[in-house]
Amino acid sequence: MTQKKDKMGEGTAKIAPIANVQKFQELLERVKNAPRHLPNWGCFYGRSGEGKSTAAAHSALRTGALLFECRSTWTTGTLIQAICDELGLGPIKGSISAKETKIIEVLYDDPVPLIFDEADHLVKKSLIDVIRGIGDTAHSPIILIGEEHLPSKLVQFERAHNRVLTWEKSQGCGFEEAKHLVRLYSPEIQLADDLLRKIVSDVEGSTRRIVTNIEKVREFAKIHGLMLVDVKAYHGEIYRGVPANQFRKARVPA
């Protein structure tokens, strides 16, 4: 299966009301409802760990869009087969071109959105033109998800770049959103505001690392028999993803 589960929880059943979930849903609606005379591609890009994949998985489950996790090893053949699998086409005899034709026929009748996560791999392997050909012929909306430099990487593929209707940048997780994450992933303990603010600041608003630290605090509280953990009580290390002497402090959304 190419549809992914939430990397930060038990599937997409657990979703905190964070901004990127709403931002992605609005992006999906814009490309789905774009008039026929306008392009119908979207690009959702930003730093790793900001919850882009989670937001996409949530929207895919809600709307029936097809979500693909692109891989560095993909070729034209594996990309085409992945789309066939998600469309439920089963084994199709013949060439890659024959499979592509079948995909276009199915999507033309039901042009569901195609969401490609880790789309940087498509750009690197020049598979983006394969996606463009399918999208153009079947009129299916396309959304590409990738890292911060994905928009600049797309410039080299002019025919794909000029099909993007909306560019949407993901944002870091702020303090109020982090409070929702605490309630979602660790409802049995109270994580004091001073400690949560420090976590959000130290990890530069990375949703993934905030969730990781919430779990570390939860385990600390369990071991030490605490119901409330603040900066003074917490003796554990805040996980930042890099050695402390290399970490760069940055602004975090409020």
Backbone as a ProteinNet text record, in pm:
[ID]
protein_1_A
[PRIMARY]
MTQKKDKMGEGTAKIAPIANVQKFQELLERVKNAPRHLPNWGCFYGRSGEGKSTAAAHSALRTGALLFECRSTWTTGTLIQAICDELGLGPIKGSISAKETKIIEVLYDDPVPLIFDEADHLVKKSLIDVIRGIGDTAHSPIILIGEEHLPSKLVQFERAHNRVLTWEKSQGCGFEEAKHLVRLYSPEIQLADDLLRKIVSDVEGSTRRIVTNIEKVREFAKIHGLMLVDVKAYHGEIYRGVPANQFRKARVPA
[TERTIARY]
84.5	0	87.5	46.5	122.4	64.4	-61.4	-115.7	-49.3	-3.6	69.7	-11.9	31.3	-28.2	44.2	-19.1	38.6	169.4	277.9	407.7	417.5	323.6	334.6	224	160.9	55.4	4	-105.9	-161.5	-256.4	-198.6	-281.7	-339.4	-428.3	-482.8	-607.2	-642.4	-756.2	-726.6	-596.6	-555.9	-498.4	-572.7	-526.8	-553.4	-447.9	-465.4	-501.7	-577.8	-618.4	-503.9	-398.2	-284.4	-302.7	-233.9	-257.8	-232.8	-130.7	-97.6	-205.4	-283.2	-395.9	-496.6	-528.4	-623	-566.5	-438.9	-375	-376.9	-347.1	-345.2	-485.6	-583	-720.3	-768.9	-737.1	-776.4	-706.4	-578.8	-506.2	-571.5	-607.5	-672.6	-804.7	-882	-1010.9	-992.8	-888.7	-866.1	-834.1	-747.9	-712.3	-826.5	-903.2	-1017.6	-1123.6	-1143.4	-1252.3	-1205.6	-1083	-1031.7	-1111.5	-1152.5	-1221	-1134.3	-1197.4	-1123.7	-1020.3	-1038.7	-943.1	-819.9	-816.2	-702.1	-623.7	-493.9	-418.1	-473.4	-450	-506.7	-402.1	-283.2	-178.3	-159	-115.3	-78.4	55.7	127.1	255.4	255.7	278.9	282.9	425.1	497.8	640.2	680.8	794.1	842	943	982.2	1084.6	1036	1129.1	1097.8	1047.3	947.8	898.7	784.5	735.7	628.4	488.4	481.1	350.6	283.8	362	304.1	241.1	312.9	262.7	137	135.9	18.1	-103	-83	-192.7	-246.1	-155	-196.2	-272.9	-225.1	-292.9	-433.4	-446.9	-578.3	-674.3	-628.6	-713.8	-747.5	-650.9	-675.5	-784.8	-780.4	-882.5	-1020.1	-1020.8	-1148.3	-1210.4	-1127	-1178.2	-1173.1	-1098.8	-1083.6	-973	-893	-777.2	-677.5	-597	-496.3	-363.1	-303.4	-179.2	-66.6	43.6	158.6	281.5	355.4	483.4	593.1	644.6	745.2	876.7	950.1	1075.6	1189.9	1310	1427.6	1456.5	1407.3	1435.5	1332.9	1230.6	1124.9	1176.4	1122.8	1143.4	1007	1004.5	875.1	782.7	838.9	758.3	698.5	778.2	726.3	626.3	647.9	552	417.2	420.8	296.7	226.7	304.6	244.2	183.3	246.1	191.6	54.8	41.4	-87.4	-190.2	-149.5	-240.4	-290.8	-200.9	-237.7	-339.4	-316.9	-408.7	-545	-546.4	-673.3	-743.8	-678.6	-738.8	-747.8	-654	-660.3	-606.7	-527.8	-472.7	-365.5	-319.1	-215.7	-267	-188.5	-223.9	-112.5	-147.9	-49.3	-13.7	107	147.8	256.1	281	389.3	351.1	451.1	425.9	327.4	341.8	251.8	107.2	88.5	-46.2	-107.3	-24.9	-72.7	-108.4	-25.8	-52.3	-184.9	-209.2	-334.9	-454.7	-443.5	-552.2	-574.4	-467.1	-477.9	-553.7	-517.7	-581.7	-729.7	-763.7	-904.6	-985.6	-929.5	-1000.2	-1012.8	-904.5	-906.4	-991.5	-999.1	-1081.3	-1228.3	-1270.9	-1409.2	-1429.8	-1324.9	-1334.5	-1202.5	-1186.4	-1057.5	-1026.4	-999.3	-966.5	-830.5	-809.1	-677.7	-569.1	-450.9	-333.4	-235.1	-200.5	-110.5	20.6	130.3	260.6	348.4	364	451.5	595.6	690.5	832.6	854	787.3	791.8	928.6	1018.4	1154.9	1216.7	1177.4	1229.4	1180.8	1058.7	1006.3	1085.4	1120.4	1196.2	1337.1	1397.4	1534.7	1545.9	1444.7	1449.2	1376.3	1335.3	1264.9	1134.2	1072.9	943.8	828.1	858.8	753.8	678.8	746.3	679.5	581.2	606.2	510.8	380.9	395.3	279.6	204.9	280.9	218	135.2	188.5	115.5	-16	-13.3	-135.9	-235	-186.4	-274.9	-338.2	-259.2	-310.8	-420.9	-398.7	-493.4	-619.3	-602.9	-717.8	-784.3	-719	-770.9	-781.8	-696.3	-693.4	-608.6	-657.3	-575.3	-450.6	-340.4	-213.3	-163.4	-118.9	-53.3	81.9	185.3	320.9	358.4	414.2	457.6	607.5	679.4	823.8	889.4	1020.2	1098.8	1101.1	1173.6	1172	1210.3	1299.2	1350.4	1274.4	1164.5	1089.2	1044.8	993.4	952.8	1066	1185.5	1297.7	1342.3	1327.1	1361.5	1265.8	1142.4	1042.5	1064.6	1140.7	1162.5	1223.1	1307.1	1372.2	1273.4	1154	1049.8	938.1	961.5	872.6	727.8	705.2	568	494.6	568	506.7	494.6	598.3	601.2	485.5	455.8	350.1	209.8	200.7	69.9	31.7	120.8	91.7	3.4	-116.1	-210.6	-180.7	-141.5	-122.5	3.4	85.5	203.1	171.5	183.8	150.8	267.5	317.7	431.1	378.4	428.8	390.2	451.2	397.9	449.7	480.3	570.1	606.7	492	499.5	396.3	418.4	315.6	324.3	281.1	288	259.3	116.7	19.1	-120.4	-147.5	-87.3	-102.8	-35	78.8	150.5	66.4	-13	-100.1	-202.1	-250.3	-340.9	-269.4	-143.2	-67.1	-47.8	-27.4	-14.1	-143.1	-256.3	-384.6	-410.8	-360.3	-383.7	-296.2	-167.2	-72.4	-34.3	-66.7	-31.1	-135.3	-260.4	-367.4	-357.3	-277	-274	-181.6	-99.2	-12.2	-33.7	9.1	6.4	148.5	168.5	297.8	286.7	359.5	347	382.5	321.4	342.3	488.3	561.8	700.9	785.4	758.9	833.9	790.9	661.4	614.3	666.7	667.8	722.9	870.4	943.4	1085.9	1103.7	1021.8	1030.4	1002.4	893.4	856.2	968.1	1026.5	1133.4	1259.3	1297.5	1422.6	1420.6	1303.4	1295.9	1248.6	1243.7	1208	1070.2	978.6	842.3	823.8	919.7	906	801.1	691.2	583	631.7	709.6	757.3	840.1	927.5	1013.5	937.3	834.8	750.1	682.1	627.3	560.8	660.3	782.4	885.3	914.8	923.8	954.4	836.6	715.7	598.6	605	644	656.8	767.8	880.2	989.8	946.4	870.3	821.5	720.7	636.3	537.6	607.6	712.6	787.3	856.3	911.1	977.2	877.4	757.8	655.6	613.4	601.3	561	665.5	791.1	899.8	907.3	885.2	902.5	771.6	662.2	535	481.2	500.1	456	330.3	243.9	126.2	145.2	232.9	264	414.2	459.3	602.5	630.1	715.6	755.4	906	959	1102.3	1187.1	1146.5	1223.7	1224.3	1110.8	1100	1164	1168.8	1213.3	1365	1423.3	1568.4	1611.9	1516.4	1551.1	1603.9	1658.9	1711.2	1601.4	1596	1502.6	1564.9	1494.4	1546.1	1533.8	1646.6	1649.5	1684.8	1727.5	1760.7	1904.1	1978	2120	2191.8	2324.5	2398.3	2374.8	2366.4	2329.9	2421.4	2552.5	2644.7	2631.2	2550.7	2528.6	2391.6	2310.2	2172.5	2160.4	2076.3	2053	1914.1	1907	1779.3	1712.7	1584.1	1511.1	1377.2	1314.3	1180	1080.3	979.4	874.1	741.4	648.5	518.4	446.8	376.4	304.7	186.3
-120	0	124.2	227.1	351.1	455.7	439.4	535.8	515.4	625.7	613.2	641.1	580.1	612.4	731.3	790.2	902.3	858.9	928.9	893.7	928.4	1005.1	1052.6	998.6	891.3	836	707.9	658.8	532.9	557.7	590.1	618.6	757.8	789.4	923.8	939.7	838.8	853.5	957.5	972.7	1071.7	1191.8	1297.9	1418.1	1538.5	1611.5	1735	1847	1945.9	2056.2	2153.5	2107.2	2192.9	2259.4	2370.8	2456.2	2384.2	2298.2	2234.3	2139.7	2082.6	1998	2082.6	2199.3	2288.4	2346.1	2382.3	2440.3	2340.9	2214.6	2116.3	2089.9	2082.1	2056.6	2169	2292	2405.2	2399.7	2359.5	2344.8	2238.8	2127.3	2019.9	2066	2138.7	2187.3	2285.3	2368.7	2466.6	2397.1	2296.1	2230.7	2142.3	2082.5	2000.8	2084	2204.6	2289.3	2394.7	2382.4	2480.7	2473.3	2587.1	2586.2	2520.8	2465.2	2388.7	2472.8	2605.2	2687.7	2722.6	2677.8	2704.3	2575.8	2590.2	2470.4	2412.6	2283.9	2220.1	2141	2199.5	2140.5	2224.6	2158.3	2228	2177.2	2259.9	2220.1	2257.5	2158.2	2177.5	2143.5	2244	2224.8	2286.7	2243	2298.2	2206.6	2245	2169.7	2029.7	1939.8	1805.1	1810.8	1728	1718.6	1811.6	1889.1	1983.7	1925	1796.8	1730.9	1734.3	1753.4	1757.6	1623.6	1516.8	1383.4	1348.8	1385.5	1359.7	1434.7	1560.7	1641.4	1581.1	1534.8	1475.1	1345.3	1262.6	1135.7	1159.2	1259.6	1293.4	1335.6	1421.5	1468.8	1356.1	1268.9	1157.5	1066	1038.4	951.8	1018.8	1148.3	1221.7	1235.3	1246.4	1284	1172.3	1065.6	960.5	987.2	1093.4	1117.9	1003.4	981.7	875.9	934.6	874.1	924.2	825.4	876.4	793	843	750.4	783.5	749.2	850.6	827.6	780.9	701.8	646.8	676.7	679.6	713.3	607	484.9	374.7	363.6	447.5	435.2	464.2	386.3	409	442.7	466.7	490.3	371.3	250.4	130.8	116.7	142.3	128.3	238.2	357.5	465.9	429.8	385	347.3	233.3	134.4	20.6	64	158.6	208.2	272.1	347.5	410.6	303.5	205	93.9	25.1	0.2	-68.6	12.1	143.2	226.9	239.1	228.9	234.5	99.5	-2.3	-134.8	-204.7	-175.5	-231.2	-373.4	-412.6	-546.9	-559.4	-680.7	-701.8	-663	-585.3	-545.3	-591.9	-671.8	-720.6	-610.9	-620	-525.1	-430.7	-331.2	-237.1	-134.6	-56.9	53.7	151.8	174	264.8	215.2	82.4	25.9	45.9	31.1	53.7	200.9	288.7	431.9	466.9	408.8	433.9	389.9	275.8	226.9	320	367.8	462.7	587.1	639.5	761.2	736.8	620.9	588.7	589	528	519.7	658.1	733.3	866.3	964.4	946.4	1037	1026.5	905.1	884.2	931.9	925.4	965.9	1032.4	1161.3	1230.1	1262.4	1159	1180.4	1248.1	1327.3	1390.9	1287	1312	1228.4	1309.4	1258.3	1327.6	1250.9	1317.7	1253.1	1311.7	1233.8	1273.9	1237.9	1310.2	1291.4	1312.6	1414.8	1438	1483.3	1516.5	1550.7	1435.9	1311.8	1196.4	1197	1243.2	1250.3	1349.9	1460.7	1564.4	1514.8	1451	1403.5	1299.4	1214.3	1106.5	1143	1267.7	1315.7	1241.3	1192.9	1124.7	1224	1349.3	1449.6	1462.8	1438.3	1448	1333.4	1220.3	1110	1150.5	1211.7	1260.2	1366.6	1455.7	1562.6	1505.6	1404.8	1345.8	1283.1	1213.5	1151.8	1258.7	1355.2	1459.9	1542.4	1576.2	1658.2	1585.6	1458.1	1383.9	1346.5	1308.6	1264.2	1377.9	1495.2	1612.7	1586.7	1499.8	1474.7	1581.4	1635.8	1729.6	1659	1731.5	1678	1765.1	1701.1	1774.2	1710.1	1793.8	1748.8	1796.5	1707.1	1740.2	1716.6	1813.7	1795.1	1892.8	1892.1	1975.3	2120.5	2201.2	2346.3	2387.7	2312	2352.7	2290.3	2222.9	2161.6	2263.5	2381.6	2478.5	2516	2537.1	2574.1	2456.6	2334.8	2217.5	2200.9	2240.1	2225.3	2322.1	2427.4	2528.6	2466	2363.5	2302	2225.2	2198.1	2131.5	2233.1	2318.3	2432.8	2392.2	2286.1	2245.4	2193.8	2144.1	2104	2224.9	2305.7	2422.2	2517.2	2540.4	2636.7	2578.6	2453.8	2393.3	2405.1	2460.1	2475.1	2597.2	2572.2	2680.2	2745.8	2666.2	2716.2	2657.8	2747.4	2707.5	2733.6	2631.6	2646.5	2596.6	2684.3	2647.2	2600.8	2487.6	2439.4	2530.7	2524.5	2608.6	2525.2	2580.7	2512.7	2510.8	2416.9	2400.4	2502.4	2579.1	2677.4	2620.2	2703.8	2659.6	2609.5	2682.9	2641.1	2508.6	2490.2	2362.8	2250.2	2281.4	2180.7	2134.7	2223.7	2184.6	2080.9	2096	1995	1860.9	1864.7	1741.4	1671.2	1748.3	1688.7	1617.5	1683.9	1622.1	1496.5	1497.7	1385.6	1264.9	1290.3	1181.1	1147.2	1235.5	1206.6	1265.2	1220.9	1281.5	1250.4	1150	1109.2	1192.7	1280.5	1367	1513	1601.3	1744.5	1790	1841.7	1896.9	2048.2	2102.8	2244.3	2334.4	2452.6	2545.6	2583.2	2601.1	2643.8	2537.4	2411	2303.6	2288.8	2299.6	2286.1	2400.4	2520.7	2634.1	2611.6	2557.4	2531.5	2425.4	2321.7	2216.9	2274.2	2350.3	2408.1	2497.3	2577.9	2667.9	2591.7	2494.3	2422.6	2338.6	2289.9	2207.2	2288.3	2419.9	2509.9	2479.4	2435.2	2411	2285.9	2193.6	2067.7	1979.8	1955.8	1876.6	1738.4	1675.5	1540.4	1538	1636.9	1637.6	1679.8	1761.8	1794.2	1667.6	1589.1	1464.5	1368.6	1362.6	1276.9	1318.1	1447.9	1496.4	1479.6	1490.7	1463.7	1320.4	1227.9	1088	1071.1	1142	1133.2	1185.2	1294.2	1349.2	1252.9	1193.8	1097.7	980.2	928.3	817.6	860.7	981.5	1035.4	1045.7	1098.2	1113.5	977.7	879.7	745.8	684.3	696.4	638.9	704.3	836	910.5	935.1	877.7	890.3	1032.5	1107.6	1246.8	1262.1	1352.9	1386.6	1519.8	1604.2	1734.2	1744.7	1779.2	1791.6	1930.8	2004.7	2137	2138.6	2254.6	2264.5	2223.3	2264.7	2233.9	2083.5	2017.9	1875.1	1786.4	1833.7	1747.7	1747	1629.9	1615.1	1543.3	1513.2	1448	1548.1	1493.5	1577.6	1606.4	1728.7	1761.8	1717.5	1629.1	1575.3	1678.9	1712.7	1815.2	1758.3	1634	1573.1	1589.1	1678.3	1698.3	1717.2	1697.8	1725.3	1867.6	1884.8	2015.5	2127.6	2100	2207.6	2247.7	2171.7	2207.9	2269	2273.7	2314.7	2466.2	2508.4	2649.4	2687.9	2789.5	2833.3	2924.2	2916.9	2996.3	3037.6	3131.6	3173.7	3063.7	3060.8	2960.2	3034.2	2989.3	3053.8	3056	3163.2	3174.4	3080.4
0	0	0	-71.4	-72.7	19.8	60.7	155.3	289.4	352.9	474	597	705.3	834.4	893.1	991.8	1063.8	1127.9	1096	1151	1299.3	1349.8	1486.1	1574.1	1535.8	1618.1	1558.8	1606.9	1560.4	1444.2	1327.7	1212.6	1220.8	1129.6	1123.8	1208.7	1288.9	1378.5	1484.8	1518.6	1616.1	1542.5	1535.1	1466.6	1555.1	1589.3	1665.2	1569	1615.7	1528.3	1504	1436.8	1408.2	1272.3	1254.6	1137.6	1006.6	1000.5	873.5	824.2	914.7	873.3	796.5	851.6	786.4	657.1	658.3	540	423.8	454.6	347.1	294.8	383.9	340.6	249	283.5	199.9	64.6	63.9	-62	-149.9	-89.1	-164.5	-224.4	-147.1	-197	-312.4	-306	-413.1	-545	-540.6	-667.4	-717.3	-625.7	-667.5	-736.8	-687.6	-737.6	-837.3	-884.2	-980.1	-1110.7	-1167.2	-1297.3	-1403.4	-1505.8	-1606.2	-1681.7	-1684.7	-1758.2	-1674	-1547.5	-1460.6	-1434.7	-1402.1	-1363.9	-1233.6	-1210.8	-1091.9	-1013.3	-1003.4	-921	-795.2	-689.7	-567.2	-519	-443.7	-386.4	-238.3	-153	-8.2	36.4	81.7	105.8	239.2	291	416.9	483	604.2	676.2	713.8	722.3	769.2	912.7	943	1079.6	1113.9	1016.7	1046.1	1027.8	998.3	991.5	855.4	749.5	615	577.6	606.1	571.2	649.6	776.9	860.1	807.4	771.1	718.1	588.2	502.7	375.2	397.1	489.2	516.8	570.1	655.2	710.4	599.7	510.1	400.7	303.9	277.5	185	238.9	367.8	426.6	425.4	442	445.8	307.4	205.7	73.7	-29.9	-2.3	-102.6	-202.3	-178.2	-264.7	-249	-351.5	-347	-303.6	-202.2	-144.4	-170.8	-225.9	-258.7	-184.8	-126.3	-65	-164	-230.3	-333.9	-270.6	-343.5	-292.9	-389.2	-333.3	-414.2	-519.2	-497.5	-590.4	-702.2	-701.2	-801.5	-942.2	-1036.1	-1178.6	-1238.5	-1368.4	-1433.3	-1412.2	-1422.4	-1406.3	-1267.4	-1162.6	-1026.6	-994	-1048	-1028.3	-1091.1	-1214.9	-1283.7	-1210.2	-1163.6	-1093.4	-961.2	-892.9	-766.8	-788.3	-896.1	-926.7	-962.1	-1040.5	-1074.3	-947.7	-854.2	-730.1	-650.6	-639	-560.6	-627.9	-759	-831.4	-832	-776.6	-769.8	-904.7	-993.1	-1128.3	-1137.5	-1036.3	-1040.3	-1147.2	-1172.2	-1275	-1414.1	-1484.3	-1620.5	-1713.6	-1809.6	-1904.3	-2004.2	-2053.4	-2154.9	-2106.7	-2185.4	-2159.8	-2053.6	-2012.5	-1920.6	-1983.3	-2111.5	-2182.8	-2177.4	-2188.8	-2183	-2044.4	-1942	-1805	-1784.4	-1837.3	-1825.6	-1892.8	-2007.6	-2079.3	-1996.7	-1930.6	-1846.2	-1727.5	-1667.1	-1556.6	-1600.6	-1715.3	-1766.1	-1791.5	-1845.2	-1870.7	-1741.5	-1636.9	-1508.4	-1444.5	-1445.2	-1383.3	-1462.3	-1591.9	-1672.6	-1632.5	-1599.8	-1555.1	-1410.9	-1331.1	-1190.3	-1151.7	-1182.8	-1164.2	-1018.1	-939.5	-798.5	-787.6	-684.3	-665.1	-637.7	-690.6	-666.4	-583.7	-465.7	-374	-368	-399.6	-401.2	-291.4	-183.7	-73.9	-108.3	-48.6	-82	-231.6	-285.6	-430.4	-478.7	-386.7	-427.2	-507.6	-476.2	-550.5	-695.3	-718.3	-854.8	-937.4	-874.4	-944.3	-974.1	-876	-891.8	-1002.3	-1013.8	-1112.4	-1242.5	-1256.8	-1376.3	-1401.6	-1294.5	-1307.7	-1306.2	-1283.1	-1273.3	-1405.6	-1517.8	-1648.2	-1668.9	-1604.4	-1612	-1542.2	-1425.4	-1350.5	-1430	-1492.4	-1571	-1685.1	-1751.5	-1863.4	-1819.7	-1707.6	-1656	-1612	-1535.8	-1485.7	-1595.6	-1696.9	-1806.4	-1884.1	-1910.6	-1993.8	-1916.9	-1790.5	-1710.4	-1635	-1631.4	-1559.4	-1408.6	-1356.5	-1212.5	-1143.1	-1030.9	-953.5	-900.1	-894.5	-847.1	-732.1	-624.1	-515.4	-489.3	-488.1	-458.4	-318.5	-238.9	-103.3	-94.6	-40.2	-30.8	63.9	61.4	151	104	178.5	156.2	14.4	-48.2	-179.5	-296	-267.9	-377.3	-482.5	-444.6	-548.1	-643.2	-589.2	-676.2	-762.8	-712.1	-792.2	-909.9	-890.6	-996.4	-1112	-1087.9	-1192.1	-1317.1	-1299	-1415.5	-1503.5	-1449.9	-1527.6	-1554.1	-1650.6	-1672.3	-1694.2	-1770.8	-1801.6	-1678.4	-1581	-1454.6	-1361.1	-1357.5	-1267.2	-1295.2	-1423.1	-1453.3	-1440.1	-1397.8	-1369.3	-1221.9	-1141.3	-998.2	-977.1	-928.8	-899.6	-766.5	-667.2	-531.4	-469.3	-413.8	-336.8	-189.5	-108	34	117.7	204.3	290.3	425.4	471.2	603.3	709.5	829.7	936.4	1059.4	1141.1	1263.7	1363.4	1455	1557.3	1668	1701.1	1807.4	1941.8	2043.7	2181	2197.3	2144.9	2162.4	2091	1975	1904	1981.1	2041.8	2119.6	2239.3	2295.8	2407.1	2361.3	2238.1	2182.9	2168.7	2128.7	2112.8	2247.2	2352.1	2485.8	2524.2	2502.1	2536.4	2452.9	2331.7	2241.2	2274.4	2297.9	2312	2456.2	2549.7	2689	2782.9	2771.8	2852.4	3000.8	3036.6	3177	3263.5	3202.9	3283.1	3243.5	3330.6	3301.8	3272	3154.9	3116.5	3132.2	3228.4	3263.2	3145.1	3144.2	3032.8	3014.9	3126.7	3111.4	3041.7	3072.1	3006.8	2861.4	2835.1	2697.4	2611.1	2663.8	2586.6	2554.7	2650.3	2627	2518.7	2523.1	2421.2	2282.4	2270.8	2140.8	2087.7	2175.9	2134.9	2095.5	2178.4	2155	2027.9	1987.3	1865.7	1746.1	1758.9	1649	1591.9	1676.8	1631.2	1548.6	1550.4	1475.3	1542.8	1473.3	1531.2	1571.1	1485.8	1514.8	1643.1	1660.2	1778.6	1903.4	1886.6	2001.3	2051.8	1960	1999	2064	2009.2	2068.1	2211.3	2235.1	2369.9	2465.1	2414.1	2498.2	2550.4	2463.3	2505.1	2607.1	2588.7	2684.5	2821.1	2822.3	2949.1	3012.2	2929	2981	3049.2	2985.5	3044.6	3173.5	3175	3294.6	3409.9	3378.6	3481.8	3537.5	3450.5	3493.9	3586.2	3548.7	3628.7	3766.6	3771	3895.4	3969.9	3920.3	3989.1	3994.6	3886.8	3883.1	3798.4	3839.3	3759.3	3687.6	3740.1	3680.5	3665.8	3544.8	3518.7	3464.4	3535.8	3489.3	3466	3429.8	3399.3	3518.7	3636.9	3757.4	3786.1	3762.7	3794.4	3688.8	3565.2	3455.7	3446.1	3465.1	3458.2	3330.6	3245.2	3120.1	3018.2	2909.9	2802	2701.4	2651.8	2544	2412.3	2344	2218	2107.4	2046.8	1942	1805.4	1800.8	1672	1630.9	1699	1670.1	1802.5	1806.5	1929.5	1977.4	2107.2	2164.1	2117.4	2101.2	2062.8	1916.8	1840.4	1700.4	1677.6	1782.3	1764	1751	1659.7	1632.6	1683.1	1768	1819.8	1715.5	1704.2	1604.7	1657.9	1586.8	1625.6	1601.9	1685.5	1675.3	1666.4	1579.6	1571.8	1706.7	1735.3	1862.6	1864.5
[MASK]
++++++++++++++++++++++++++++++++++++++++++++++++++++++++++++++++++++++++++++++++++++++++++++++++++++++++++++++++++++++++++++++++++++++++++++++++++++++++++++++++++++++++++++++++++++++++++++++++++++++++++++++++++++++++++++++++++++++++++++++++++++++++++++++

